[in-house]
XYZ file of C-alpha atoms in Angstrom:
438
model
C 33.755 83.973 75.261
C 32.704 84.704 71.665
C 30.886 81.602 70.471
C 29.053 80.262 67.427
C 26.118 78.033 68.310
C 24.531 75.746 65.700
C 21.138 74.136 66.211
C 20.768 71.095 63.961
C 17.083 70.362 64.611
C 16.715 69.757 60.860
C 20.153 68.224 60.369
C 23.059 69.866 58.605
C 24.596 69.807 55.132
C 27.298 71.898 53.495
C 24.869 74.232 51.731
C 22.769 74.718 54.887
C 25.844 75.802 56.862
C 26.933 78.080 54.041
C 23.491 79.717 53.926
C 23.435 80.195 57.702
C 26.859 81.856 57.629
C 25.705 84.314 54.944
C 22.448 84.994 56.813
C 24.432 85.730 59.993
C 26.564 88.361 58.273
C 29.504 86.704 56.523
C 30.135 88.852 53.386
C 28.789 87.312 50.182
C 31.676 88.737 48.130
C 34.184 86.921 50.351
C 32.511 83.585 49.663
C 32.070 84.255 45.944
C 35.802 85.004 45.724
C 36.581 81.749 47.546
C 34.471 79.780 45.060
C 36.132 81.515 42.112
C 39.634 80.862 43.485
C 39.090 77.104 43.166
C 39.396 77.433 39.394
C 36.851 74.659 38.701
C 34.103 76.794 37.203
C 32.214 77.195 40.474
C 30.094 80.192 41.433
C 27.493 80.822 44.115
C 23.801 81.573 43.674
C 22.502 83.216 46.854
C 18.823 83.905 47.419
C 16.321 84.368 50.232
C 13.652 81.711 50.608
C 11.028 80.563 53.109
C 11.024 77.186 54.783
C 7.724 76.520 56.547
C 7.325 80.252 57.164
C 10.935 80.905 58.301
C 12.940 83.361 56.201
C 16.336 81.801 55.386
C 19.237 82.037 52.951
C 19.645 79.371 50.279
C 23.038 78.946 48.652
C 23.397 76.859 45.492
C 26.623 76.085 43.678
C 26.648 76.646 39.938
C 29.147 74.981 37.643
C 29.715 77.099 34.526
C 26.319 78.679 35.154
C 24.427 75.407 35.635
C 23.169 73.798 38.842
C 26.213 71.848 40.073
C 24.084 69.422 42.060
C 22.568 68.097 38.845
C 19.002 67.867 40.094
C 15.968 70.078 40.619
C 15.930 72.828 43.208
C 13.196 70.998 45.082
C 15.610 68.186 45.819
C 18.094 68.095 48.652
C 21.831 67.691 48.375
C 23.723 64.643 49.444
C 27.224 63.393 48.898
C 29.284 60.250 49.254
C 32.600 58.680 48.383
C 33.783 55.353 47.016
C 36.900 53.340 47.419
C 37.561 52.457 43.771
C 36.753 53.957 40.394
C 34.584 50.977 39.446
C 32.740 50.852 42.765
C 29.595 52.824 41.869
C 26.481 53.564 43.899
C 23.294 55.577 43.550
C 23.459 59.228 44.485
C 20.523 60.075 46.720
C 18.704 62.933 48.349
C 17.680 63.693 51.925
C 15.263 60.797 51.800
C 16.368 58.500 49.007
C 15.375 60.339 45.819
C 16.053 59.544 42.190
C 19.540 58.401 41.265
C 21.699 60.177 38.740
C 25.006 59.298 37.234
C 28.380 60.332 38.626
C 30.030 63.278 37.003
C 33.252 63.760 38.892
C 35.792 61.669 40.702
C 38.799 62.832 42.693
C 41.073 61.185 45.205
C 41.871 62.806 48.542
C 45.431 63.857 47.493
C 43.932 65.603 44.416
C 41.467 67.555 46.569
C 44.204 68.422 49.067
C 46.323 69.879 46.258
C 43.309 71.760 44.871
C 42.650 73.423 48.238
C 46.341 74.264 48.663
C 46.256 76.192 45.385
C 43.334 78.422 46.343
C 43.762 82.043 47.370
C 41.711 81.671 50.577
C 43.289 82.522 53.972
C 45.479 79.912 55.639
C 42.988 79.405 58.469
C 40.261 78.593 55.942
C 42.541 76.122 54.169
C 43.220 74.326 57.445
C 39.506 73.914 58.194
C 38.752 72.701 54.657
C 41.692 70.272 54.680
C 40.572 68.957 58.067
C 37.006 68.416 56.813
C 38.141 66.434 53.766
C 40.688 64.489 55.830
C 37.875 63.460 58.179
C 35.738 62.441 55.196
C 38.600 60.364 53.815
C 39.156 58.748 57.218
C 35.469 57.870 57.538
C 35.129 56.487 54.021
C 38.409 54.597 54.347
C 37.227 52.962 57.553
C 33.875 52.011 56.000
C 35.561 50.470 52.941
C 38.559 49.018 54.764
C 41.212 51.013 52.883
C 43.622 53.848 53.671
C 42.398 57.464 53.367
C 44.850 58.079 50.508
C 43.097 55.385 48.436
C 39.606 56.793 48.881
C 38.165 57.879 45.552
C 35.469 60.519 45.987
C 32.616 60.824 43.536
C 29.825 63.095 44.814
C 32.099 64.274 47.655
C 34.694 65.161 45.024
C 32.179 66.993 42.838
C 32.217 70.732 42.261
C 29.245 71.496 44.525
C 30.605 69.689 47.597
C 34.183 70.955 47.229
C 32.797 74.473 46.889
C 30.480 74.058 49.891
C 33.359 72.935 52.111
C 35.871 75.545 50.922
C 33.370 78.419 51.135
C 31.957 77.329 54.515
C 35.539 77.038 55.826
C 36.273 80.539 54.511
C 33.197 81.904 56.283
C 34.116 80.155 59.528
C 37.691 81.474 59.351
C 36.323 84.996 58.776
C 34.221 84.750 61.943
C 37.245 83.555 63.892
C 39.393 86.420 62.587
C 36.890 89.297 62.469
C 34.673 88.472 65.444
C 37.170 86.664 67.658
C 35.135 83.463 67.729
C 36.940 81.083 70.077
C 34.398 78.284 70.428
C 31.926 76.375 68.248
C 28.997 74.675 69.926
C 26.328 72.396 68.544
C 23.043 70.915 69.647
C 22.271 67.232 69.312
C 22.094 66.420 65.602
C 18.886 65.312 63.890
C 20.072 62.726 61.346
C 16.628 61.928 59.946
C 15.268 58.458 59.310
C 14.295 56.092 56.525
C 16.688 54.503 54.054
C 19.246 55.627 51.481
C 20.832 53.899 48.491
C 24.616 53.772 48.607
C 27.589 51.598 47.653
C 26.693 49.170 50.420
C 23.129 48.694 49.160
C 20.015 50.076 50.795
C 21.065 51.306 54.229
C 19.211 52.923 57.129
C 19.839 56.587 57.889
C 22.424 57.757 58.837
C 24.544 56.510 55.943
C 27.767 54.684 56.949
C 30.146 57.636 56.498
C 27.802 59.999 58.356
C 27.467 57.517 61.221
C 31.254 57.209 61.459
C 31.769 60.989 61.447
C 29.151 61.490 64.164
C 30.531 58.739 66.383
C 30.601 60.105 69.940
C 28.177 62.949 69.164
C 24.566 63.044 70.438
C 22.116 62.271 67.594
C 18.406 61.595 67.238
C 15.738 61.116 64.549
C 12.672 63.360 64.179
C 10.468 64.812 61.474
C 9.903 63.393 57.987
C 11.456 60.035 57.089
C 14.275 61.466 55.024
C 18.029 61.866 55.401
C 18.723 65.212 57.089
C 22.468 65.141 57.857
C 25.012 64.543 55.086
C 28.642 63.408 55.388
C 29.703 66.920 54.349
C 27.694 68.523 57.150
C 28.992 66.012 59.695
C 32.594 66.513 58.549
C 32.299 70.294 58.921
C 30.978 69.887 62.480
C 33.997 67.743 63.299
C 36.448 70.024 61.456
C 35.216 73.016 63.492
C 35.735 70.942 66.669
C 32.204 71.642 67.879
C 31.384 71.019 71.506
C 28.096 69.227 71.990
C 26.900 71.021 75.092
C 23.426 71.931 76.284
C 22.368 74.205 79.098
C 25.253 76.685 79.282
C 23.960 80.291 79.282
C 24.305 81.935 75.870
C 23.522 85.497 74.727
C 22.889 85.663 70.970
C 23.981 88.809 69.121
C 23.351 87.684 65.528
C 21.186 84.858 64.199
C 21.211 83.349 60.721
C 19.140 80.635 59.043
C 20.512 78.433 56.265
C 17.929 76.669 54.103
C 17.998 73.096 52.929
C 16.525 72.231 49.546
C 13.368 70.552 50.848
C 10.328 72.331 52.275
C 8.169 69.624 53.892
C 4.870 70.679 55.423
C 5.030 71.302 59.143
C 8.834 71.009 59.328
C 11.320 73.854 58.905
C 14.236 72.549 56.837
C 16.765 75.094 58.157
C 19.945 75.284 60.212
C 20.014 78.045 62.848
C 23.398 79.621 63.538
C 23.842 82.160 66.326
C 26.871 84.320 67.078
C 27.126 85.538 70.643
C 28.718 85.175 74.043
C 28.655 81.991 76.111
C 29.177 81.808 79.846
C 32.633 80.498 80.701
C 33.070 76.975 82.010
C 32.893 76.926 85.809
C 36.443 77.430 87.009
C 38.123 75.866 89.992
C 39.332 78.004 92.895
C 42.716 78.438 91.185
C 42.487 78.978 87.458
C 44.908 77.210 85.141
C 44.958 77.036 81.348
C 42.885 74.107 80.124
C 42.287 72.095 76.983
C 40.253 69.049 76.006
C 41.857 65.712 75.244
C 40.691 62.363 73.952
C 41.601 59.364 76.112
C 42.043 56.054 74.267
C 42.533 52.900 76.307
C 42.607 49.160 75.792
C 43.392 46.160 77.991
C 45.861 43.599 76.651
C 46.344 40.086 78.040
C 48.114 38.470 75.092
C 50.769 41.046 74.150
C 54.442 40.894 75.149
C 56.019 43.833 76.994
C 58.052 44.576 73.869
C 54.881 44.970 71.786
C 53.375 47.316 74.356
C 56.562 49.399 74.575
C 56.793 49.628 70.780
C 53.168 50.748 70.487
C 53.714 53.457 73.120
C 56.808 54.719 71.339
C 55.000 54.897 67.985
C 52.011 56.648 69.570
C 54.251 59.387 70.967
C 55.907 59.789 67.562
C 52.510 60.144 65.866
C 50.787 62.877 67.847
C 50.035 61.367 71.269
C 50.375 63.817 74.146
C 51.187 60.977 76.532
C 51.149 57.193 76.677
C 51.218 54.949 79.718
C 50.849 51.303 80.669
C 49.726 49.805 83.974
C 49.430 46.174 85.140
C 45.845 44.923 85.608
C 44.149 41.673 86.536
C 41.646 40.647 83.872
C 38.887 38.032 83.771
C 39.731 34.509 84.889
C 42.669 35.942 86.838
C 44.739 36.673 83.739
C 47.432 39.306 84.158
C 47.339 42.035 81.541
C 48.327 45.595 80.688
C 46.065 48.654 80.527
C 47.424 50.818 77.703
C 46.284 54.459 77.743
C 46.965 57.120 75.107
C 46.099 60.845 75.393
C 45.701 62.975 72.279
C 43.875 65.893 70.727
C 40.866 65.157 68.537
C 42.639 65.572 65.200
C 44.975 62.655 66.018
C 42.322 60.294 67.414
C 41.608 58.320 64.231
C 45.296 57.831 63.374
C 46.197 56.704 66.888
C 43.237 54.337 67.151
C 44.328 52.736 63.878
C 47.895 52.492 65.224
C 46.701 50.680 68.385
C 44.651 48.222 66.350
C 47.610 47.600 64.045
C 50.406 47.392 66.613
C 48.695 45.603 69.525
C 46.442 42.591 69.952
C 43.402 44.568 71.114
C 39.995 44.006 69.517
C 38.409 47.132 70.960
C 39.351 50.613 72.140
C 37.443 52.703 74.665
C 37.443 56.464 74.189
C 36.202 59.444 76.147
C 36.926 63.159 76.285
C 38.256 64.963 79.311
C 39.261 68.493 80.190
C 42.723 68.840 81.701
C 44.424 71.710 83.487
C 47.865 72.410 82.096
C 50.819 74.590 82.991
C 52.546 76.945 80.601
C 55.797 75.378 79.430
C 59.009 76.690 77.950
C 62.634 75.598 77.642
C 65.649 77.357 79.136
C 69.158 76.379 78.007
C 71.833 76.290 80.709
C 75.610 75.909 80.497
C 77.104 73.131 82.624
C 80.511 71.492 82.932
C 79.065 68.785 80.680
C 77.808 71.082 77.932
C 74.477 72.763 77.203
C 71.372 71.147 78.711
C 67.758 72.198 78.234
C 65.550 72.665 81.283
C 61.754 72.465 80.916
C 60.157 75.218 83.011
C 56.477 75.045 83.989
C 54.611 78.115 85.234
C 51.135 79.570 85.783
C 50.318 83.275 85.608
C 54.008 84.155 85.542
C 54.789 82.084 88.648
C 57.412 79.366 88.106
C 56.154 76.155 89.684
C 58.729 73.564 88.681
C 61.752 72.945 86.481
C 63.081 69.650 85.150
C 66.198 68.957 83.052
C 65.466 67.389 79.681
C 66.140 63.667 79.930
C 67.650 63.176 76.462
C 70.130 66.045 76.971
C 71.188 64.664 80.360
C 71.566 61.136 79.004
C 73.785 62.415 76.178
C 75.942 64.389 78.632
C 76.252 61.383 80.958
C 77.397 59.121 78.132
C 79.828 61.623 76.643
C 81.488 62.403 79.994
C 81.185 59.021 81.670
C 79.221 60.323 84.642
C 76.015 59.117 86.330
C 72.802 60.437 84.811
C 71.918 61.841 88.219
C 75.064 64.011 88.189
C 74.134 65.580 84.833
C 70.612 66.336 86.065
C 71.864 67.906 89.298
C 74.367 70.031 87.377
C 71.595 71.319 85.083
C 69.328 72.215 88.013
C 72.160 73.970 89.803
C 72.981 75.983 86.649
C 69.324 76.919 86.209
C 69.116 78.047 89.850
C 72.187 80.252 89.373
C 70.698 81.692 86.184
C 67.502 82.651 88.051
C 69.479 84.275 90.871
C 71.416 86.339 88.332
C 68.158 87.576 86.762
C 66.809 88.564 90.168
């Protein structure tokens, strides 16, 4: 399986990922065109540098020919958002450097529209939109507001928008040109020390970074500075990186992206390798598989109607499945275990829905791999009208077929027959259809 592996032993930021992509072979002209298509005066400065003796690529964003970061090249980039225009905080470096004043401010809908207008490929737009959506979710959760209300300052500045859009373009190019099907990542070095932000002086990682890396393995090593930015963390999440160690990997290309600092005895680089990873150990019979997030909470003070309503809303808002089971809780109280399955991109929305619609004060989450069957619908003609039949198969072998409940319920009501009769008629029609094909 063609895989990109990122080793974040010195953290990750948008410009470090962009440099690593260029160093690993992503065409510079492609990324320069992506920056230009934003129409905000952005261009890329690409140069080769050394970081503690390691040759790496450094990418800086220029705004109308000037350094878009607004500080010296020896400083490191960082980025943050705020919830309101008047809610200011100090911009800081990878280690709490000098503050400088805000120059730009955009809300998430403005950035979404800006990305939509670019001329980059659709796959690149999706990655960039996902990264900013994750940033908005994280900042909204930290500030207690909706993502649509989040007002970005540094995160909405030219350099960070350009980093995300260009890195997304490079990632999409690897997916398209090299057939990359998987992104993997080491444990993430977040750094240490303190940073100045809207919440005052906070320990590393900053609040938004901590939220974005929730569930990912992190550690602190090296100089007491901030090594992972919200932008870098959001890109890891947007690329749906798997945090796996130990699987065999054969590297074909290796690139190094440089950070802005060059501390003695510590290589401030991100290593990105393109190669082939060993497949996940398969069971005796191979089925298609995907990874899902499992959200669950136990409720002992919610009515059955509340639980049913929450399940219905979850299914309408991206849940793959929702289920409830009776449980006995502490002190002998009877309760309900509510479980929701979803893909990662819907996790934040569904967790918010469960907090809003139920009485739970906490949600457990874990990831699992599930085997799934291929599914398609066949439409059959019955005496009660057309009814869809869901057909499940594996490797071309049909394993089961089930009439669609809503179609059968409609037919039963319209013709005044038992639901069971409509379902049996649909199965009989499907069986006849299969015999005719044979």
